[in-house]
Coordinates of N, CA and C in Angstrom, one line a residue:
X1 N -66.8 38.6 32.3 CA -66.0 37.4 32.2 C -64.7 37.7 31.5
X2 N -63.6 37.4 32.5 CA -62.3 37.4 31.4 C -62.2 36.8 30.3
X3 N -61.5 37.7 29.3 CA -60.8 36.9 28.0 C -60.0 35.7 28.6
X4 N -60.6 34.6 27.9 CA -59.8 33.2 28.1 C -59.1 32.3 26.7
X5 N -58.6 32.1 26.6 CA -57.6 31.0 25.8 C -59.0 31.1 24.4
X6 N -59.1 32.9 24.2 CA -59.5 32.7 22.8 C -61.0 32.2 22.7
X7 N -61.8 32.2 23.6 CA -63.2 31.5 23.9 C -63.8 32.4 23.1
X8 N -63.8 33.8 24.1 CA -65.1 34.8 23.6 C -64.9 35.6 21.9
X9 N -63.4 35.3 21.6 CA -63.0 35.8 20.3 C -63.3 34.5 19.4
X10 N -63.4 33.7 19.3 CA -64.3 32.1 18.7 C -65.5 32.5 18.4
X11 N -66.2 33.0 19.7 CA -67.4 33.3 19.3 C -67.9 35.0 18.6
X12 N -66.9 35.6 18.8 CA -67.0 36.6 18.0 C -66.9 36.6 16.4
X13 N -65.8 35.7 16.4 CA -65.4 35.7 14.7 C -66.2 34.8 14.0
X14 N -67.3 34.2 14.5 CA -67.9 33.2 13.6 C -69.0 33.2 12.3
X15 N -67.4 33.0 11.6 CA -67.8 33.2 10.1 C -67.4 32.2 8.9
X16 N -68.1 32.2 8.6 CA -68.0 31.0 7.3 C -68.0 31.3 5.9
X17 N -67.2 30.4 5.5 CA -66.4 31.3 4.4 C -67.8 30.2 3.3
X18 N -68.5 30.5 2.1 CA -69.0 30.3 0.9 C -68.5 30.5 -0.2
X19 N -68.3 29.5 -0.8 CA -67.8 29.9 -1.9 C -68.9 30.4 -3.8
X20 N -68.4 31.5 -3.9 CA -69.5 31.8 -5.0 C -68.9 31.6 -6.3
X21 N -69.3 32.4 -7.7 CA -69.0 32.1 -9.3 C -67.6 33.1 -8.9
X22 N -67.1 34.3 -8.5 CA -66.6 34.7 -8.6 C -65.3 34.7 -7.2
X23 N -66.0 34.8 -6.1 CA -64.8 35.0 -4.8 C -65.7 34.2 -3.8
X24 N -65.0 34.0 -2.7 CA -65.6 33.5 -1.3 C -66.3 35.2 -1.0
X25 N -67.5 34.3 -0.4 CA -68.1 35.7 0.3 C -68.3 35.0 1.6
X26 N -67.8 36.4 2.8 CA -68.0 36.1 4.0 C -69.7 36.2 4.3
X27 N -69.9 35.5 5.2 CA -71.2 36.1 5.9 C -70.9 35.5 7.8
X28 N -71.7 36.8 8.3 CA -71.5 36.5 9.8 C -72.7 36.0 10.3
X29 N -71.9 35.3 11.3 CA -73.3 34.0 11.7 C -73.4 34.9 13.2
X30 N -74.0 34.6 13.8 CA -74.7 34.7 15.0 C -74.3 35.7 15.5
X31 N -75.1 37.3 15.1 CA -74.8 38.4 15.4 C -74.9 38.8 16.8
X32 N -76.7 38.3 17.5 CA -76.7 38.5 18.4 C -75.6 37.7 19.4
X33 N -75.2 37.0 19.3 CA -74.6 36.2 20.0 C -73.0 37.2 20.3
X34 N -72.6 38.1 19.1 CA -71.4 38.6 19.1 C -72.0 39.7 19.8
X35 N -73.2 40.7 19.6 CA -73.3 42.0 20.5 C -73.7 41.4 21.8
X36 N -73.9 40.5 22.4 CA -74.0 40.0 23.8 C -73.0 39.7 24.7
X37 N -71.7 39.1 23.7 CA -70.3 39.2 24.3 C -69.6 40.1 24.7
X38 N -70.1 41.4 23.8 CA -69.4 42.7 23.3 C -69.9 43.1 25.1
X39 N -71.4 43.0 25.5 CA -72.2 43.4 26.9 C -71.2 42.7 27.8
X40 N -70.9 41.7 27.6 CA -70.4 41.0 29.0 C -69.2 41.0 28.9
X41 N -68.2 41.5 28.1 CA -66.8 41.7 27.9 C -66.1 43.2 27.5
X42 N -66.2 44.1 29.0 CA -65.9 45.0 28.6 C -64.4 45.4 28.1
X43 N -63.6 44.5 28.7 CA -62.3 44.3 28.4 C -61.9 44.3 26.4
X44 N -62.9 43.1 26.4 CA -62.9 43.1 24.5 C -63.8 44.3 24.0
X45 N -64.6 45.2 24.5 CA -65.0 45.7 24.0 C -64.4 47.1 23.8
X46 N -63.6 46.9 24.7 CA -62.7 48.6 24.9 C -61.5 47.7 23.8
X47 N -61.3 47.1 23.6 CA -59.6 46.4 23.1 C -60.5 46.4 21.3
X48 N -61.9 46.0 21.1 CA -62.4 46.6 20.1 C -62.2 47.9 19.6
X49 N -62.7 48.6 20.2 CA -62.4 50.1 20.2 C -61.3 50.8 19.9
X50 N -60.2 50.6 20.7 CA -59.1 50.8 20.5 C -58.2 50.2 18.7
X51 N -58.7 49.2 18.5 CA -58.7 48.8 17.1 C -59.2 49.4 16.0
X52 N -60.5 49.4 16.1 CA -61.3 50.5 15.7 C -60.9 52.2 15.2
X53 N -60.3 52.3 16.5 CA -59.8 53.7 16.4 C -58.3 53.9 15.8
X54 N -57.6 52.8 15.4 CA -56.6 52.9 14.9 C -56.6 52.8 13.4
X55 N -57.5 52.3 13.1 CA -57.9 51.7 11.9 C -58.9 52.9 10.9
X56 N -59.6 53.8 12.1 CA -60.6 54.9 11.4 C -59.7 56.2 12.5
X57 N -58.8 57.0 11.4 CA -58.1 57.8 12.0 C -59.0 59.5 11.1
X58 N -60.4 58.9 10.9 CA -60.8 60.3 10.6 C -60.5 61.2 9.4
X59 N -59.4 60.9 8.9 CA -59.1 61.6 7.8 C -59.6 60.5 6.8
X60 N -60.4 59.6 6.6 CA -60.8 58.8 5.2 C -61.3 59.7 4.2
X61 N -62.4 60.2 4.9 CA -63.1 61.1 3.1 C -61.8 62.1 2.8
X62 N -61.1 62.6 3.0 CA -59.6 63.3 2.5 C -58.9 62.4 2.1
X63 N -58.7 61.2 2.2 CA -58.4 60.8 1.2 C -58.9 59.8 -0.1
X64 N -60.3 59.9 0.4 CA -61.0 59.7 -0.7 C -60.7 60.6 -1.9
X65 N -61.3 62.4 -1.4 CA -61.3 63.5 -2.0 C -60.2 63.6 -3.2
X66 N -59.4 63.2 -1.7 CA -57.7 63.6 -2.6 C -57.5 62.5 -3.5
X67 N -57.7 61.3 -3.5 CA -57.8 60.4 -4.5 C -59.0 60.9 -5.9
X68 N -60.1 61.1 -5.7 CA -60.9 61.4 -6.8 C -59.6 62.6 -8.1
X69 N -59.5 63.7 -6.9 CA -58.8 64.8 -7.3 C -57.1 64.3 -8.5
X70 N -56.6 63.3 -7.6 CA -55.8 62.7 -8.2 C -56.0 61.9 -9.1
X71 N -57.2 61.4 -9.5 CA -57.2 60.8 -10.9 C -57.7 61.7 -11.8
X72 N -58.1 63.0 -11.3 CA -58.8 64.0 -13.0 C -57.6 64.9 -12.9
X73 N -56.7 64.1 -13.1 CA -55.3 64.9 -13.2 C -54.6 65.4 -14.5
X74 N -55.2 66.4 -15.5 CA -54.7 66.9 -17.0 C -53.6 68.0 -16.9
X75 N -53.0 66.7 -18.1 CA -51.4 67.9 -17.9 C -51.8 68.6 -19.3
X76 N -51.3 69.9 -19.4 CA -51.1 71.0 -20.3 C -49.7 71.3 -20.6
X77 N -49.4 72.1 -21.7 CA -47.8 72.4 -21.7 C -48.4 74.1 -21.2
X78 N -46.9 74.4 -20.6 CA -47.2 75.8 -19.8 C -47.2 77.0 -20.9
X79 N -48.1 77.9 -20.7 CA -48.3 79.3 -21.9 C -47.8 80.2 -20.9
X80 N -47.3 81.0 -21.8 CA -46.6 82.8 -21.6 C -47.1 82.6 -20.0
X81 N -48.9 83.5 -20.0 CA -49.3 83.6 -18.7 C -48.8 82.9 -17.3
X82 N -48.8 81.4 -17.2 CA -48.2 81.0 -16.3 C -47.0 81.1 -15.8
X83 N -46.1 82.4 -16.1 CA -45.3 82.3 -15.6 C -44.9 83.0 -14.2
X84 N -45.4 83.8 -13.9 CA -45.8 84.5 -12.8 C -46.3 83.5 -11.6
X85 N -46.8 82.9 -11.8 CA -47.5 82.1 -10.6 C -46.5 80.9 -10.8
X86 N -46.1 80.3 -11.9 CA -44.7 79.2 -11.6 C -43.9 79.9 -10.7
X87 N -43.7 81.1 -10.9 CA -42.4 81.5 -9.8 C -42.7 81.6 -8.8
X88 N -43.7 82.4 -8.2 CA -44.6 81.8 -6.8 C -44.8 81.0 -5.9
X89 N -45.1 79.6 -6.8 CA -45.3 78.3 -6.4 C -43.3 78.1 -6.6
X90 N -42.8 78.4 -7.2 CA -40.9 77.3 -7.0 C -40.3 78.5 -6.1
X91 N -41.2 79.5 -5.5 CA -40.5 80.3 -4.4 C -40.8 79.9 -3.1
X92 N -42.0 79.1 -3.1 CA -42.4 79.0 -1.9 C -41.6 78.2 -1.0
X93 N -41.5 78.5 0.6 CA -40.9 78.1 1.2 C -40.5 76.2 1.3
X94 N -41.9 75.9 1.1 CA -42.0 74.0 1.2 C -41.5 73.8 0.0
X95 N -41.1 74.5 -1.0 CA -41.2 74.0 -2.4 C -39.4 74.1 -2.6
X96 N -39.2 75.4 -2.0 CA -37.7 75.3 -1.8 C -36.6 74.3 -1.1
X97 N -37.7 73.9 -0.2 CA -36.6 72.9 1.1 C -36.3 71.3 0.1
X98 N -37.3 71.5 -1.3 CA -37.3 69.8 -1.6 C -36.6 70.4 -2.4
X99 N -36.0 71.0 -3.0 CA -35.5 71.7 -4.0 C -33.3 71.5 -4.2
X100 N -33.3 71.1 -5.2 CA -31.7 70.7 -5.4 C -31.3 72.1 -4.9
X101 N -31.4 73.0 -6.0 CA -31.1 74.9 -5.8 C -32.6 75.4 -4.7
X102 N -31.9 75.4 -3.2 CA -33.3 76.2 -2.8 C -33.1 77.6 -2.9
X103 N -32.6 78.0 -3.1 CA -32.3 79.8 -3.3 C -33.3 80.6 -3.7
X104 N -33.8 81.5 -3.1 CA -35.4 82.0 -3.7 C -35.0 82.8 -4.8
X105 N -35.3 82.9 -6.5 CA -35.3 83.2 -7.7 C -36.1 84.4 -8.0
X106 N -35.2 85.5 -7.9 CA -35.6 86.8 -8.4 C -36.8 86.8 -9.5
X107 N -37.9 87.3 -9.6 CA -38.6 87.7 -10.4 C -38.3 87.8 -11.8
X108 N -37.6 88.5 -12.0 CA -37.0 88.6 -13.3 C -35.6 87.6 -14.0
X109 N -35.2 87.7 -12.9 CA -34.3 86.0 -13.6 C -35.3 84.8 -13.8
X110 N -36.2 84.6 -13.3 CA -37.4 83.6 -13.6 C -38.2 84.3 -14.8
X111 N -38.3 85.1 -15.1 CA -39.4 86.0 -16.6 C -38.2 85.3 -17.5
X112 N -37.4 85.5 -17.5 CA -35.8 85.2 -18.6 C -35.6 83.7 -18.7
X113 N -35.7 82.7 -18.1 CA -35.6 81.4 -18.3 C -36.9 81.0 -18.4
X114 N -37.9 81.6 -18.0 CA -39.6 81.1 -18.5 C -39.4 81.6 -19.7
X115 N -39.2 82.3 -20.2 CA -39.1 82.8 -21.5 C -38.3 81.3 -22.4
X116 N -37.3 81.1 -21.9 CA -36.0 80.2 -22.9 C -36.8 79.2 -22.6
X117 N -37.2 78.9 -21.9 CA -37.9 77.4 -21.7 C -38.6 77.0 -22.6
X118 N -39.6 77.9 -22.5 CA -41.4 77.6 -23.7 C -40.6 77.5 -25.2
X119 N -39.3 78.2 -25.2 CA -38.6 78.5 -26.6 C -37.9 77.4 -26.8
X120 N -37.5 76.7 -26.1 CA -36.5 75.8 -26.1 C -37.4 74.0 -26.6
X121 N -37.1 73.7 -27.8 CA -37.6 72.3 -28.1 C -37.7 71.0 -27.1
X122 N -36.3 71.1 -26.6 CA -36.2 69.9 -25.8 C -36.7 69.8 -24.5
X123 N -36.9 71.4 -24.0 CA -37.7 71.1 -22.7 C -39.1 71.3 -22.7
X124 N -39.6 70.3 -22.1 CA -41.2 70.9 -22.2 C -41.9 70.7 -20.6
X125 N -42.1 72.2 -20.1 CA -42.8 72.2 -19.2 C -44.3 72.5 -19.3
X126 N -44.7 71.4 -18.2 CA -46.2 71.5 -18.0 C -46.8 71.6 -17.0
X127 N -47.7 72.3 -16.8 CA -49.0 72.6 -15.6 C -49.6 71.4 -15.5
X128 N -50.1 70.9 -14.3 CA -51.4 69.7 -13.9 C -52.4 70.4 -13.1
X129 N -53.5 70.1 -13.7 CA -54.9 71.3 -13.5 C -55.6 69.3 -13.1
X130 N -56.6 70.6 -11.9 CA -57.9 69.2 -11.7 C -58.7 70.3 -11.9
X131 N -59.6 70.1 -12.9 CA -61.3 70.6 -12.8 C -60.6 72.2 -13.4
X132 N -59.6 72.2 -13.9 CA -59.1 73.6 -14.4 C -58.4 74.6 -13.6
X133 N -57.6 74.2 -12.5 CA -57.1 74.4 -11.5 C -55.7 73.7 -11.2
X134 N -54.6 74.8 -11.4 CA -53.2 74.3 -12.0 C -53.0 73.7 -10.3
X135 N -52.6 72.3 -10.3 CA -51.8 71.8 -8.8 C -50.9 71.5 -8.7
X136 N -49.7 71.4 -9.8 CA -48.7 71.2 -9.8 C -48.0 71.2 -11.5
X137 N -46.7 71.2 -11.3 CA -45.3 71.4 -12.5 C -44.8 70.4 -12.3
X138 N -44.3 69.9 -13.9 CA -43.8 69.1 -14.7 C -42.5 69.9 -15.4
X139 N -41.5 69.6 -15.3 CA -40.2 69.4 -16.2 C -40.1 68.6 -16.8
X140 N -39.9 68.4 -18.4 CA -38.8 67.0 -18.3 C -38.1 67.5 -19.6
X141 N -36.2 67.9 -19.5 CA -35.7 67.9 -20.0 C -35.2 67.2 -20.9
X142 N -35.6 66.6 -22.0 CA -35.1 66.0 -23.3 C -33.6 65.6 -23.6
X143 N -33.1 64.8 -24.1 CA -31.6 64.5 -24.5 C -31.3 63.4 -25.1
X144 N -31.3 63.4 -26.6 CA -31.5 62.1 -27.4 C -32.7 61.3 -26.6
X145 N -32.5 60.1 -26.3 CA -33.6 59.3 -25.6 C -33.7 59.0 -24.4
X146 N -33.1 60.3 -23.5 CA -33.8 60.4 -22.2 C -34.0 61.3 -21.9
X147 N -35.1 61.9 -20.3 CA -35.4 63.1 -20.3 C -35.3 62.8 -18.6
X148 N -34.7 63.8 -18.2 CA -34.3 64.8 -16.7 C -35.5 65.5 -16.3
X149 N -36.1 64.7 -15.2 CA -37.7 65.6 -14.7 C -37.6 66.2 -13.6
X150 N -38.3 67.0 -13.5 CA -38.7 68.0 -12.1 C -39.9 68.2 -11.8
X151 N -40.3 68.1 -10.4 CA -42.1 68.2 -10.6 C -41.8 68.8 -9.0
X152 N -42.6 69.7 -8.7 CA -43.5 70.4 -7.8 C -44.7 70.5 -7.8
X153 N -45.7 70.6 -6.7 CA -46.9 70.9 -6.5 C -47.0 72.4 -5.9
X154 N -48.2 72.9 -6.2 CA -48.7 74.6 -5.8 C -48.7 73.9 -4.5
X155 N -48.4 74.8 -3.6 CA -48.3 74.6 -1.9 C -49.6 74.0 -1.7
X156 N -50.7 74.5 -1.6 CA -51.7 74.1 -1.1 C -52.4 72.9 -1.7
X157 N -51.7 71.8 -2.5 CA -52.1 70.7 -3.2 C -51.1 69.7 -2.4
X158 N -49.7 70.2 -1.7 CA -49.1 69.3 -1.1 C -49.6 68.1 -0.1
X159 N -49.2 66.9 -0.2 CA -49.9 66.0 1.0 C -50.8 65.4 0.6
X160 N -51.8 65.5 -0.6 CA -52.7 65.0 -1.2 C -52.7 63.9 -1.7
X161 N -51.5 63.3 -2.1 CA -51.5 61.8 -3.4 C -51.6 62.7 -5.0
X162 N -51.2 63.7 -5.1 CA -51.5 64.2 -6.4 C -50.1 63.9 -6.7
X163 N -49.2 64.5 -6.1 CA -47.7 63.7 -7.1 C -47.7 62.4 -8.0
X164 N -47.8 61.5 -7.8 CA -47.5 60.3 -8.2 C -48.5 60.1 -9.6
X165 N -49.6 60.8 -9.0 CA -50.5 60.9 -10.5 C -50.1 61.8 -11.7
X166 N -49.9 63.1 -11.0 CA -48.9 64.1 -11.7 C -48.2 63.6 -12.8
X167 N -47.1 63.0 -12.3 CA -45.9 62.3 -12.7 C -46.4 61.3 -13.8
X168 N -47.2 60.6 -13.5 CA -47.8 59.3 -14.3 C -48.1 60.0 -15.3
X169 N -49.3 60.9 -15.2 CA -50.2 61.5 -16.4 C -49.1 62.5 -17.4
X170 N -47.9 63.1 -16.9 CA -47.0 63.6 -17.4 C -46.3 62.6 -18.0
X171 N -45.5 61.9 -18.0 CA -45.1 60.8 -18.5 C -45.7 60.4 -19.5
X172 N -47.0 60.0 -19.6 CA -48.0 60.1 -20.6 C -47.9 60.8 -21.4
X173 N -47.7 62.0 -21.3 CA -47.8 63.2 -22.4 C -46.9 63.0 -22.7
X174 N -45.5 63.0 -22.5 CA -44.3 62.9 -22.6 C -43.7 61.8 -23.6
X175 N -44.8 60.6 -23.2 CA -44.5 59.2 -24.4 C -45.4 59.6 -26.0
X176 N -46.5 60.6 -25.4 CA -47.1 60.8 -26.6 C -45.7 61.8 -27.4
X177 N -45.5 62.9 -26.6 CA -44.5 63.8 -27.6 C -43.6 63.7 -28.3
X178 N -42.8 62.8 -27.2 CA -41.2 62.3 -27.7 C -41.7 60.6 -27.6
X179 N -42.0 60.2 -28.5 CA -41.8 58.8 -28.6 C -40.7 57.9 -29.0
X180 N -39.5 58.7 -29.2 CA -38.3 57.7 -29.1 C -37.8 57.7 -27.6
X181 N -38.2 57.8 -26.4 CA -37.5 58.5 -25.2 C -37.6 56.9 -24.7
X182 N -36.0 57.1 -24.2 CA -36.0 55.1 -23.7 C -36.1 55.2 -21.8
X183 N -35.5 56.7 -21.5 CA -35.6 56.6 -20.0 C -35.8 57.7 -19.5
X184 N -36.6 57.7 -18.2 CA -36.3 58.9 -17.8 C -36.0 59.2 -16.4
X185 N -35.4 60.1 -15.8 CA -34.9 60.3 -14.7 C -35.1 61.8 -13.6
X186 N -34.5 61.4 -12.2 CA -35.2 62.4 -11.5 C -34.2 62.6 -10.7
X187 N -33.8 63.8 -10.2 CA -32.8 63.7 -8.7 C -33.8 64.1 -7.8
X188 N -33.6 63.5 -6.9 CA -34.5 63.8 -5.4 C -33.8 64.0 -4.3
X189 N -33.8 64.8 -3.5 CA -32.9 65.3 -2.0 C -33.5 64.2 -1.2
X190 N -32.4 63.2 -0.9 CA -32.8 62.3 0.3 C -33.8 62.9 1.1
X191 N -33.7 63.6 1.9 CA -34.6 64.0 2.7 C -35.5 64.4 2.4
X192 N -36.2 64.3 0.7 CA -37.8 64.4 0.3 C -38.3 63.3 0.7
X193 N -39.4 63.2 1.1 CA -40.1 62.1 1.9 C -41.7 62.0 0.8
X194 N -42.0 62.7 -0.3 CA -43.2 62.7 -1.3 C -42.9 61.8 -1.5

Protein backbone atom coordinates (compact mmCIF):
# COMPACT_ATOMS: atom_id res chain seq x y z
CA UNK A 1 0.00 0.00 0.00
CA UNK A 2 1.31 3.47 -0.77
CA UNK A 3 2.18 6.10 1.77
CA UNK A 4 -1.06 8.29 1.75
CA UNK A 5 -1.85 11.74 3.26
CA UNK A 6 -0.07 10.47 6.55
CA UNK A 7 -2.60 7.32 7.11
CA UNK A 8 0.03 4.59 7.79
CA UNK A 9 2.36 7.14 9.84
CA UNK A 10 -1.01 7.85 12.23
CA UNK A 11 -0.96 4.45 12.75
CA UNK A 12 2.52 4.09 13.36
CA UNK A 13 2.91 6.86 15.94
CA UNK A 14 0.19 5.94 18.19
CA UNK A 15 1.04 7.20 21.28
CA UNK A 16 -0.37 8.75 24.23
CA UNK A 17 1.13 11.01 26.23
CA UNK A 18 0.33 10.22 30.55
CA UNK A 19 0.95 12.37 32.70
CA UNK A 20 2.95 11.18 35.91
CA UNK A 21 4.50 12.91 39.64
CA UNK A 22 7.37 13.85 37.68
CA UNK A 23 7.31 14.08 33.52
CA UNK A 24 4.79 12.82 30.84
CA UNK A 25 5.69 9.25 30.13
CA UNK A 26 5.21 7.94 26.63
CA UNK A 27 3.76 4.54 26.15
CA UNK A 28 3.11 2.87 22.63
CA UNK A 29 -0.18 1.62 21.94
CA UNK A 30 -0.76 -0.96 19.33
CA UNK A 31 2.52 -2.52 18.57
CA UNK A 32 1.33 -5.22 16.63
CA UNK A 33 -0.63 -3.03 14.57
CA UNK A 34 2.73 -0.87 13.88
CA UNK A 35 5.01 -4.15 12.95
CA UNK A 36 2.15 -5.14 10.39
CA UNK A 37 2.33 -1.80 8.64
CA UNK A 38 6.12 -2.02 8.75
CA UNK A 39 5.05 -5.87 6.57
CA UNK A 40 2.88 -4.11 4.20
CA UNK A 41 4.79 -0.83 3.67
CA UNK A 42 7.98 -1.54 2.34
CA UNK A 43 8.47 1.92 1.20
CA UNK A 44 8.06 3.17 5.11
CA UNK A 45 10.02 0.56 6.07
CA UNK A 46 13.13 1.25 4.03
CA UNK A 47 12.50 5.25 4.71
CA UNK A 48 12.56 3.79 8.50
CA UNK A 49 15.78 2.42 7.94
CA UNK A 50 17.33 4.99 6.35
CA UNK A 51 16.40 7.21 9.55
CA UNK A 52 17.61 4.69 11.62
CA UNK A 53 20.80 4.58 9.97
CA UNK A 54 21.37 8.17 10.24
CA UNK A 55 20.64 8.47 13.65
CA UNK A 56 22.92 5.17 14.76
CA UNK A 57 26.17 6.05 12.91
CA UNK A 58 28.04 3.20 14.90
CA UNK A 59 30.46 5.15 16.69
CA UNK A 60 27.98 5.56 19.99
CA UNK A 61 29.98 3.45 22.57
CA UNK A 62 33.13 5.82 21.48
CA UNK A 63 31.53 8.21 22.52
CA UNK A 64 30.17 7.00 25.33
CA UNK A 65 33.94 5.75 26.27
CA UNK A 66 35.25 9.09 25.37
CA UNK A 67 32.73 10.81 27.49
CA UNK A 68 33.29 8.46 30.63
CA UNK A 69 37.15 9.23 29.95
CA UNK A 70 36.32 12.84 29.80
CA UNK A 71 34.85 13.29 33.04
CA UNK A 72 37.88 11.35 35.18
CA UNK A 73 39.76 14.15 33.97
CA UNK A 74 42.70 15.19 36.89
CA UNK A 75 44.87 18.02 36.34
CA UNK A 76 48.40 17.94 38.02
CA UNK A 77 50.98 20.74 37.88
CA UNK A 78 53.87 19.39 35.41
CA UNK A 79 57.24 17.84 37.40
CA UNK A 80 60.91 18.00 36.06
CA UNK A 81 60.12 14.35 34.36
CA UNK A 82 57.52 15.48 32.04
CA UNK A 83 59.40 17.35 30.14
CA UNK A 84 60.56 15.18 27.45
CA UNK A 85 57.29 13.87 26.42
CA UNK A 86 55.74 17.67 26.61
CA UNK A 87 58.08 18.19 23.80
CA UNK A 88 56.90 15.24 21.89
CA UNK A 89 53.45 15.78 22.18
CA UNK A 90 53.96 20.14 21.12
CA UNK A 91 56.17 18.52 18.30
CA UNK A 92 53.77 16.55 16.93
CA UNK A 93 52.62 17.20 13.60
CA UNK A 94 48.50 17.71 14.49
CA UNK A 95 49.65 19.60 17.44
CA UNK A 96 51.76 22.01 15.39
CA UNK A 97 49.14 22.80 12.54
CA UNK A 98 46.73 24.22 15.71
CA UNK A 99 49.65 25.94 16.92
CA UNK A 100 50.16 30.01 16.87
CA UNK A 101 54.33 29.18 16.42
CA UNK A 102 54.04 25.78 14.43
CA UNK A 103 57.88 25.49 14.10
CA UNK A 104 59.06 22.17 15.37
CA UNK A 105 61.15 23.11 18.87
CA UNK A 106 64.55 21.76 19.17
CA UNK A 107 65.08 19.47 22.05
CA UNK A 108 67.00 21.46 24.01
CA UNK A 109 65.55 24.84 23.57
CA UNK A 110 62.36 23.07 25.08
CA UNK A 111 64.75 21.46 28.30
CA UNK A 112 65.55 25.49 28.74
CA UNK A 113 62.08 26.95 28.83
CA UNK A 114 60.63 23.71 30.65
CA UNK A 115 63.12 24.48 33.04
CA UNK A 116 61.96 28.57 33.40
CA UNK A 117 58.53 27.57 33.38
CA UNK A 118 58.14 25.11 36.56
CA UNK A 119 60.55 28.14 37.95
CA UNK A 120 58.57 30.75 37.04
CA UNK A 121 55.48 31.73 39.65
CA UNK A 122 53.15 33.11 37.28
CA UNK A 123 53.03 30.33 34.91
CA UNK A 124 51.69 27.18 35.88
CA UNK A 125 51.67 24.34 33.57
CA UNK A 126 49.74 21.25 33.95
CA UNK A 127 49.32 17.65 32.66
CA UNK A 128 45.49 16.04 32.49
CA UNK A 129 45.85 12.30 33.22
CA UNK A 130 42.55 9.81 33.04
CA UNK A 131 43.15 6.74 35.17
CA UNK A 132 46.97 8.08 35.44
CA UNK A 133 47.61 8.54 31.96
CA UNK A 134 48.78 12.20 30.88
CA UNK A 135 46.04 13.29 27.66
CA UNK A 136 46.66 16.51 27.49
CA UNK A 137 48.59 20.29 28.55
CA UNK A 138 47.42 23.15 30.23
CA UNK A 139 49.12 26.63 30.16
CA UNK A 140 47.77 29.41 31.85
CA UNK A 141 50.00 32.39 32.09
CA UNK A 142 49.22 34.68 35.02
CA UNK A 143 49.12 38.61 34.94
CA UNK A 144 47.68 40.58 37.87
CA UNK A 145 44.00 39.19 37.39
CA UNK A 146 44.10 37.46 34.24
CA UNK A 147 45.66 34.51 32.77
CA UNK A 148 46.68 33.64 28.86
CA UNK A 149 45.91 29.74 28.29
CA UNK A 150 47.24 27.09 26.02
CA UNK A 151 46.07 23.61 25.99
CA UNK A 152 47.00 20.67 23.65
CA UNK A 153 46.16 17.11 23.81
CA UNK A 154 48.82 14.01 23.44
CA UNK A 155 47.95 13.03 19.76
CA UNK A 156 46.38 9.99 20.38
CA UNK A 157 43.61 11.55 22.85
CA UNK A 158 42.69 14.02 19.92
CA UNK A 159 38.91 13.79 18.74
CA UNK A 160 37.69 12.48 21.91
CA UNK A 161 35.56 15.36 23.85
CA UNK A 162 38.54 15.45 26.30
CA UNK A 163 39.39 19.20 25.50
CA UNK A 164 36.57 21.03 26.82
CA UNK A 165 36.83 18.90 30.08
CA UNK A 166 40.59 19.56 30.08
CA UNK A 167 39.98 23.11 30.06
CA UNK A 168 37.06 23.04 32.64
CA UNK A 169 38.96 20.89 35.24
CA UNK A 170 42.07 23.27 34.66
CA UNK A 171 40.28 26.29 35.22
CA UNK A 172 39.27 24.74 38.36
CA UNK A 173 42.65 24.39 39.60
CA UNK A 174 43.45 27.50 38.38
CA UNK A 175 40.46 29.31 40.57
CA UNK A 176 41.72 27.20 43.41
CA UNK A 177 45.44 28.69 42.98
CA UNK A 178 45.10 32.10 41.90
CA UNK A 179 41.93 33.23 43.39
CA UNK A 180 42.06 36.80 42.59
CA UNK A 181 42.09 35.93 38.63
CA UNK A 182 38.99 37.96 37.07
CA UNK A 183 39.56 36.64 33.37
CA UNK A 184 40.91 34.38 31.35
CA UNK A 185 41.86 34.15 27.83
CA UNK A 186 42.92 32.06 24.80
CA UNK A 187 44.15 32.68 21.10
CA UNK A 188 42.93 30.18 18.78
CA UNK A 189 43.91 29.85 14.85
CA UNK A 190 40.61 30.30 13.09
CA UNK A 191 41.09 27.28 11.39
CA UNK A 192 41.13 25.14 14.78
CA UNK A 193 37.98 23.52 14.53
CA UNK A 194 38.35 21.63 18.62
Amino acid sequence: TPLSSGHQISRLTSITRRPSASSAVLTVVKLSAMLQTFDQAPVLREVSADRAANLCDGHGVDRVVNAIAASGIVVRPARPDDCDAIWGWRNHPDTRRQSIDSSEVPLETHRDWFAKALADPRRKLLIGEVAGVPVGVLRFDVEDSSALTSIYLVPDYTGRGIGPALLRNGIEWLKRDSPGLRAIEAEILGSNMA
